[in-house]
Coordinates of C-alpha atoms in Angstrom, one line a residue:
M1 CA 8.1 -74.2 13.5
D2 CA 8.8 -76.6 16.3
L3 CA 10.8 -75.5 19.4
E4 CA 13.9 -77.4 18.4
T5 CA 14.1 -75.7 15.0
A6 CA 13.5 -72.3 16.6
L7 CA 16.2 -72.9 19.2
A8 CA 18.6 -74.0 16.4
Q9 CA 17.9 -70.8 14.5
V10 CA 18.5 -68.6 17.6
V11 CA 21.8 -70.4 18.3
A12 CA 22.8 -70.1 14.6
G13 CA 22.2 -66.4 14.8
L14 CA 24.3 -66.0 17.9
V15 CA 27.3 -68.0 16.6
D16 CA 27.3 -66.2 13.2
G17 CA 30.8 -65.0 12.8
D18 CA 33.3 -65.4 15.7
P19 CA 31.7 -65.1 19.1
N20 CA 35.2 -64.8 20.6
A21 CA 35.9 -61.6 18.6
N22 CA 35.7 -58.7 21.1
G23 CA 34.0 -61.0 23.6
P24 CA 34.5 -60.3 27.3
F25 CA 35.7 -63.9 27.9
T26 CA 39.3 -63.6 26.8
K27 CA 41.8 -66.5 27.1
E28 CA 43.2 -64.7 30.2
K29 CA 39.8 -64.4 31.9
I30 CA 39.0 -68.0 31.1
G31 CA 42.3 -69.1 32.6
I32 CA 41.5 -67.3 35.8
L33 CA 38.1 -69.0 36.0
A34 CA 39.7 -72.3 35.2
D35 CA 42.1 -72.0 38.1
K36 CA 39.4 -70.9 40.5
Y37 CA 36.8 -73.6 39.6
S38 CA 39.1 -76.4 38.3
L39 CA 37.8 -76.4 34.7
P40 CA 39.6 -79.0 32.6
N41 CA 42.2 -77.6 30.3
E42 CA 41.0 -79.6 27.3
N43 CA 37.6 -77.9 27.5
L44 CA 38.7 -74.3 27.9
D45 CA 38.4 -73.3 24.2
E46 CA 34.8 -74.7 24.2
V47 CA 34.0 -72.9 27.5
R48 CA 35.3 -69.6 26.1
Y49 CA 33.3 -70.0 22.9
L50 CA 30.1 -70.9 24.8
L51 CA 30.4 -68.1 27.3
N52 CA 31.0 -65.5 24.6
I53 CA 27.8 -66.7 22.9
G54 CA 26.0 -66.1 26.2
A55 CA 27.6 -62.6 26.3
R56 CA 26.4 -61.8 22.8
S57 CA 22.9 -62.9 23.8
H58 CA 23.1 -60.6 26.8
K59 CA 24.0 -57.7 24.5
A60 CA 21.1 -58.5 22.2
E61 CA 18.7 -58.8 25.0
R62 CA 19.7 -55.5 26.5
A63 CA 19.1 -53.8 23.1
W64 CA 15.7 -55.5 23.0
L65 CA 14.8 -54.2 26.5
A66 CA 15.8 -50.7 25.5
Q67 CA 13.2 -50.5 22.8
N68 CA 10.2 -48.1 22.8
F69 CA 7.5 -50.8 23.1
K70 CA 4.7 -48.1 23.3
K71 CA 5.8 -46.7 19.9
A72 CA 6.1 -50.2 18.4
R73 CA 2.6 -51.1 19.5
S74 CA 1.3 -47.9 17.9
Q75 CA 3.0 -48.5 14.6
I76 CA 1.9 -52.2 14.6
K77 CA -1.7 -51.2 15.1
T78 CA -1.4 -48.6 12.3
I79 CA -0.2 -51.4 10.0
S80 CA -3.3 -53.5 10.8
K81 CA -5.7 -50.5 10.3
R82 CA -4.1 -49.6 6.9
C83 CA -4.2 -53.2 5.7
I84 CA -7.9 -53.3 6.4
K85 CA -8.5 -49.9 4.8
L86 CA -6.5 -50.9 1.7
Q87 CA -8.5 -54.1 1.4
E88 CA -11.7 -52.1 1.6
A89 CA -10.4 -49.6 -1.0
L90 CA -9.7 -52.4 -3.4
S91 CA -13.1 -53.9 -2.9
D92 CA -14.8 -50.5 -3.4
L93 CA -13.2 -49.8 -6.9
D94 CA -16.1 -49.6 -9.4
D95 CA -16.0 -50.6 -13.1
D96 CA -15.3 -47.0 -14.4
T97 CA -12.3 -46.6 -12.1
L98 CA -10.9 -50.0 -12.9
C99 CA -11.2 -49.2 -16.6
I100 CA -9.4 -45.9 -16.2
L101 CA -6.6 -47.8 -14.3
E102 CA -6.5 -50.4 -17.1
L103 CA -6.3 -47.8 -19.8
A104 CA -3.5 -45.9 -18.0
G105 CA -1.6 -49.2 -17.8
L106 CA -2.2 -49.9 -21.5
A107 CA -0.9 -46.4 -22.4
Q108 CA 2.2 -47.1 -20.3
G109 CA 2.6 -50.3 -22.2
F110 CA 2.3 -48.7 -25.6
A111 CA 5.0 -46.1 -24.6
Q112 CA 7.3 -49.0 -23.8
S113 CA 6.6 -50.9 -27.1
D114 CA 9.3 -50.9 -29.8
E115 CA 6.7 -51.9 -32.4
I116 CA 4.3 -49.0 -31.5
M117 CA 6.6 -46.2 -30.4
G118 CA 10.0 -47.2 -32.0
L119 CA 12.9 -46.2 -29.9
I120 CA 11.7 -42.6 -29.2
N121 CA 12.3 -41.8 -25.5
R122 CA 12.0 -45.4 -24.6
P123 CA 15.0 -45.5 -22.2
T124 CA 13.4 -42.7 -20.1
V125 CA 10.1 -44.5 -19.7
A126 CA 9.9 -46.6 -16.5
A127 CA 8.9 -50.2 -16.8
G128 CA 6.6 -49.8 -13.8
P129 CA 3.7 -51.8 -12.6
R130 CA 0.2 -51.4 -14.1
I131 CA -3.3 -52.7 -13.4
V132 CA -4.7 -55.1 -15.9
R133 CA -7.6 -57.5 -16.4
N134 CA -6.8 -60.8 -14.8
T135 CA -6.9 -63.5 -17.5
Q136 CA -6.2 -66.2 -14.9
H137 CA -9.3 -65.2 -12.9
S138 CA -11.8 -68.1 -12.5
G139 CA -15.5 -67.7 -12.6
D140 CA -17.8 -65.4 -14.5
E141 CA -16.7 -62.1 -12.9
I142 CA -13.8 -60.1 -14.4
G143 CA -10.7 -60.2 -12.2
W144 CA -8.1 -57.6 -11.9
A145 CA -4.4 -57.8 -11.2
L146 CA -1.2 -55.8 -10.6
D147 CA 1.2 -56.5 -13.4
H148 CA 4.9 -55.8 -13.3
P149 CA 7.1 -56.8 -16.3
S150 CA 10.0 -58.1 -14.1
A151 CA 7.9 -59.7 -11.3
G152 CA 4.9 -61.1 -13.0
T153 CA 1.2 -60.7 -12.2
I154 CA -0.5 -60.8 -8.9
S155 CA -4.3 -60.7 -8.7
F156 CA -6.3 -58.4 -6.5
E157 CA -7.5 -61.5 -4.6
E158 CA -3.9 -62.5 -3.9
I159 CA -3.2 -58.9 -2.8
K160 CA -6.1 -59.0 -0.4
T161 CA -4.9 -62.3 1.0
L162 CA -1.4 -60.9 1.5
L163 CA -2.9 -57.9 3.3
T164 CA -4.9 -60.3 5.5
H165 CA -1.7 -62.2 6.4
I166 CA 0.2 -58.9 7.1
D167 CA -2.7 -57.9 9.4
E168 CA -2.6 -61.2 11.2
A169 CA 1.2 -61.1 11.6
A170 CA 1.0 -57.6 12.9
K171 CA -1.7 -58.4 15.5
G172 CA 0.1 -61.5 16.5
S173 CA 3.2 -59.5 17.3
L174 CA 1.5 -57.2 19.7
K175 CA 2.2 -59.7 22.5
A176 CA 5.9 -59.4 21.9
A177 CA 5.4 -55.6 22.0
R178 CA 4.0 -56.0 25.5
E179 CA 0.3 -55.5 24.6
G180 CA -1.8 -55.4 27.8
K181 CA 1.3 -55.3 30.1
R182 CA 2.2 -52.5 32.5
G183 CA 5.5 -51.4 33.9
K184 CA 9.0 -52.2 32.6
P185 CA 9.7 -55.5 31.0
E186 CA 11.4 -58.1 33.2
D187 CA 15.2 -58.0 32.8
D188 CA 16.2 -61.5 31.9
A189 CA 19.2 -60.4 29.9
L190 CA 21.5 -62.7 31.9
L191 CA 19.3 -65.8 31.4
D192 CA 20.9 -67.3 28.3
L193 CA 24.4 -66.7 29.8
F194 CA 23.3 -68.5 32.9
L195 CA 21.8 -71.4 31.0
I196 CA 25.2 -71.9 29.4
A197 CA 27.0 -71.4 32.7
Y198 CA 24.8 -74.1 34.2
Q199 CA 25.8 -76.6 31.5
I200 CA 29.5 -75.8 31.8
W201 CA 29.2 -76.2 35.6
V202 CA 27.4 -79.6 35.6
N203 CA 29.4 -81.0 32.7
Y204 CA 32.9 -79.8 33.3
V205 CA 33.1 -78.8 37.0
D206 CA 30.9 -81.8 37.6
Q207 CA 29.3 -80.5 40.7
S208 CA 25.7 -79.8 41.7
F209 CA 24.5 -76.4 40.7
T210 CA 23.7 -75.4 44.3
L211 CA 22.7 -71.8 44.7
V212 CA 22.8 -70.4 48.2
W213 CA 22.8 -66.6 48.8
A214 CA 23.1 -64.7 52.1
E215 CA 19.7 -63.3 53.3
K216 CA 19.2 -59.6 52.5
T217 CA 22.7 -59.1 51.1
W218 CA 22.5 -61.7 48.4
E219 CA 26.2 -62.4 48.8
P220 CA 27.0 -65.8 47.2
E221 CA 27.6 -68.6 49.8
T222 CA 28.2 -71.6 47.5
A223 CA 30.7 -72.1 44.7
A224 CA 28.0 -72.3 42.0
A225 CA 26.5 -69.0 43.2
Q226 CA 30.0 -67.4 43.1
W227 CA 30.5 -68.8 39.6
C228 CA 27.4 -67.0 38.5
V229 CA 28.6 -63.7 40.0
D230 CA 32.0 -64.0 38.4
I231 CA 30.4 -64.8 35.0
A232 CA 27.8 -62.1 35.2
R233 CA 30.3 -59.4 36.3
L234 CA 32.5 -60.0 33.3
V235 CA 29.5 -59.3 31.0
D236 CA 27.7 -56.7 33.0
P237 CA 29.7 -55.1 35.8
E238 CA 26.6 -53.3 37.1
A239 CA 24.5 -56.4 37.5
T240 CA 23.2 -56.5 41.1
L241 CA 23.6 -59.5 43.3
E242 CA 19.8 -59.7 43.7
S243 CA 19.3 -59.9 39.9
I244 CA 22.1 -62.5 39.6
D245 CA 20.4 -64.5 42.3
T246 CA 17.0 -64.3 40.7
V247 CA 18.1 -65.1 37.1
S248 CA 20.5 -67.9 38.1
R249 CA 17.7 -69.6 40.0
K250 CA 15.5 -69.3 36.9
A251 CA 18.2 -70.8 34.7
R252 CA 18.6 -73.7 37.1
E253 CA 14.8 -74.4 37.3
R254 CA 14.5 -74.5 33.5
S255 CA 17.6 -76.6 32.9
I256 CA 18.5 -80.2 32.7
K257 CA 22.0 -81.5 32.1
I258 CA 22.8 -82.1 28.4
S259 CA 26.1 -83.7 27.3
S260 CA 25.4 -84.1 23.6
L261 CA 23.3 -82.5 20.8
E262 CA 21.0 -85.5 20.9
E263 CA 19.7 -84.3 24.2
I264 CA 18.7 -80.8 22.9
Q265 CA 15.1 -81.8 22.3
A266 CA 14.7 -83.1 25.9
F267 CA 16.2 -79.8 27.1
A268 CA 13.9 -77.8 24.9
N269 CA 10.8 -79.7 26.2
N270 CA 11.9 -79.3 29.8
Y271 CA 12.6 -75.6 29.3
A272 CA 9.2 -75.0 27.6
K273 CA 7.4 -76.7 30.5
R274 CA 9.4 -74.9 33.2
A275 CA 9.0 -71.5 31.4
G276 CA 5.3 -72.0 31.2
W277 CA 5.3 -72.2 27.4
A278 CA 4.1 -75.8 27.1
D279 CA 0.4 -76.7 27.3

């Protein structure tokens, strides 16, 4: 999946439903921001919609940061180990055991057959999966498969492949679960909100996104910095000025002005480069 598709999926997830519903950026709050920063009246509905998307992203990010990553890593590693063990167990099945499994499946099939058993107790017999010889297996060796009346047949080879894929997916997710990292995850919960705030500022306020903060106190000294404080405090009243300073600068460094959907790819490429994701 390319970055543009991934970005589109993230945005689609955020805008599912009505972002304005229960969003912190009410029409009244947007009106106050519009008067303070001279936002054009014709763009206020769009501004409200976009900022509430950013607020929803903030909420999701806070939930992400609150996860127990240590527990997640442990469970992910357990999945990998069990996938490998199950693959080994399938490979270790000998002919006698496979025949027993097959006969058990045949007996189950007989019990479900109208021709063999009539209608006696048939409704109480589960049409469950059973192990059968794999007639689609290629080569001289006998193949085996898991057969389910409603879902079809899947060979042991396919099962092993699926287990390999699950193992690979689990191991690949360890990075997201902070494998090899120490300390608390960096709190960038405001980043998406500020990426949106940046675009609103440069497109509608039509000024440079100049961020100047007082030394040591981090009090905002420019209009753009104050804009970030006002936006952040509506979403997270406990956000510190230092964190607002840090994340707003990060948003500015990773952003370029986009005025249409046609420029999203350029933005995505710039963001990936500035975020250190690009090669």
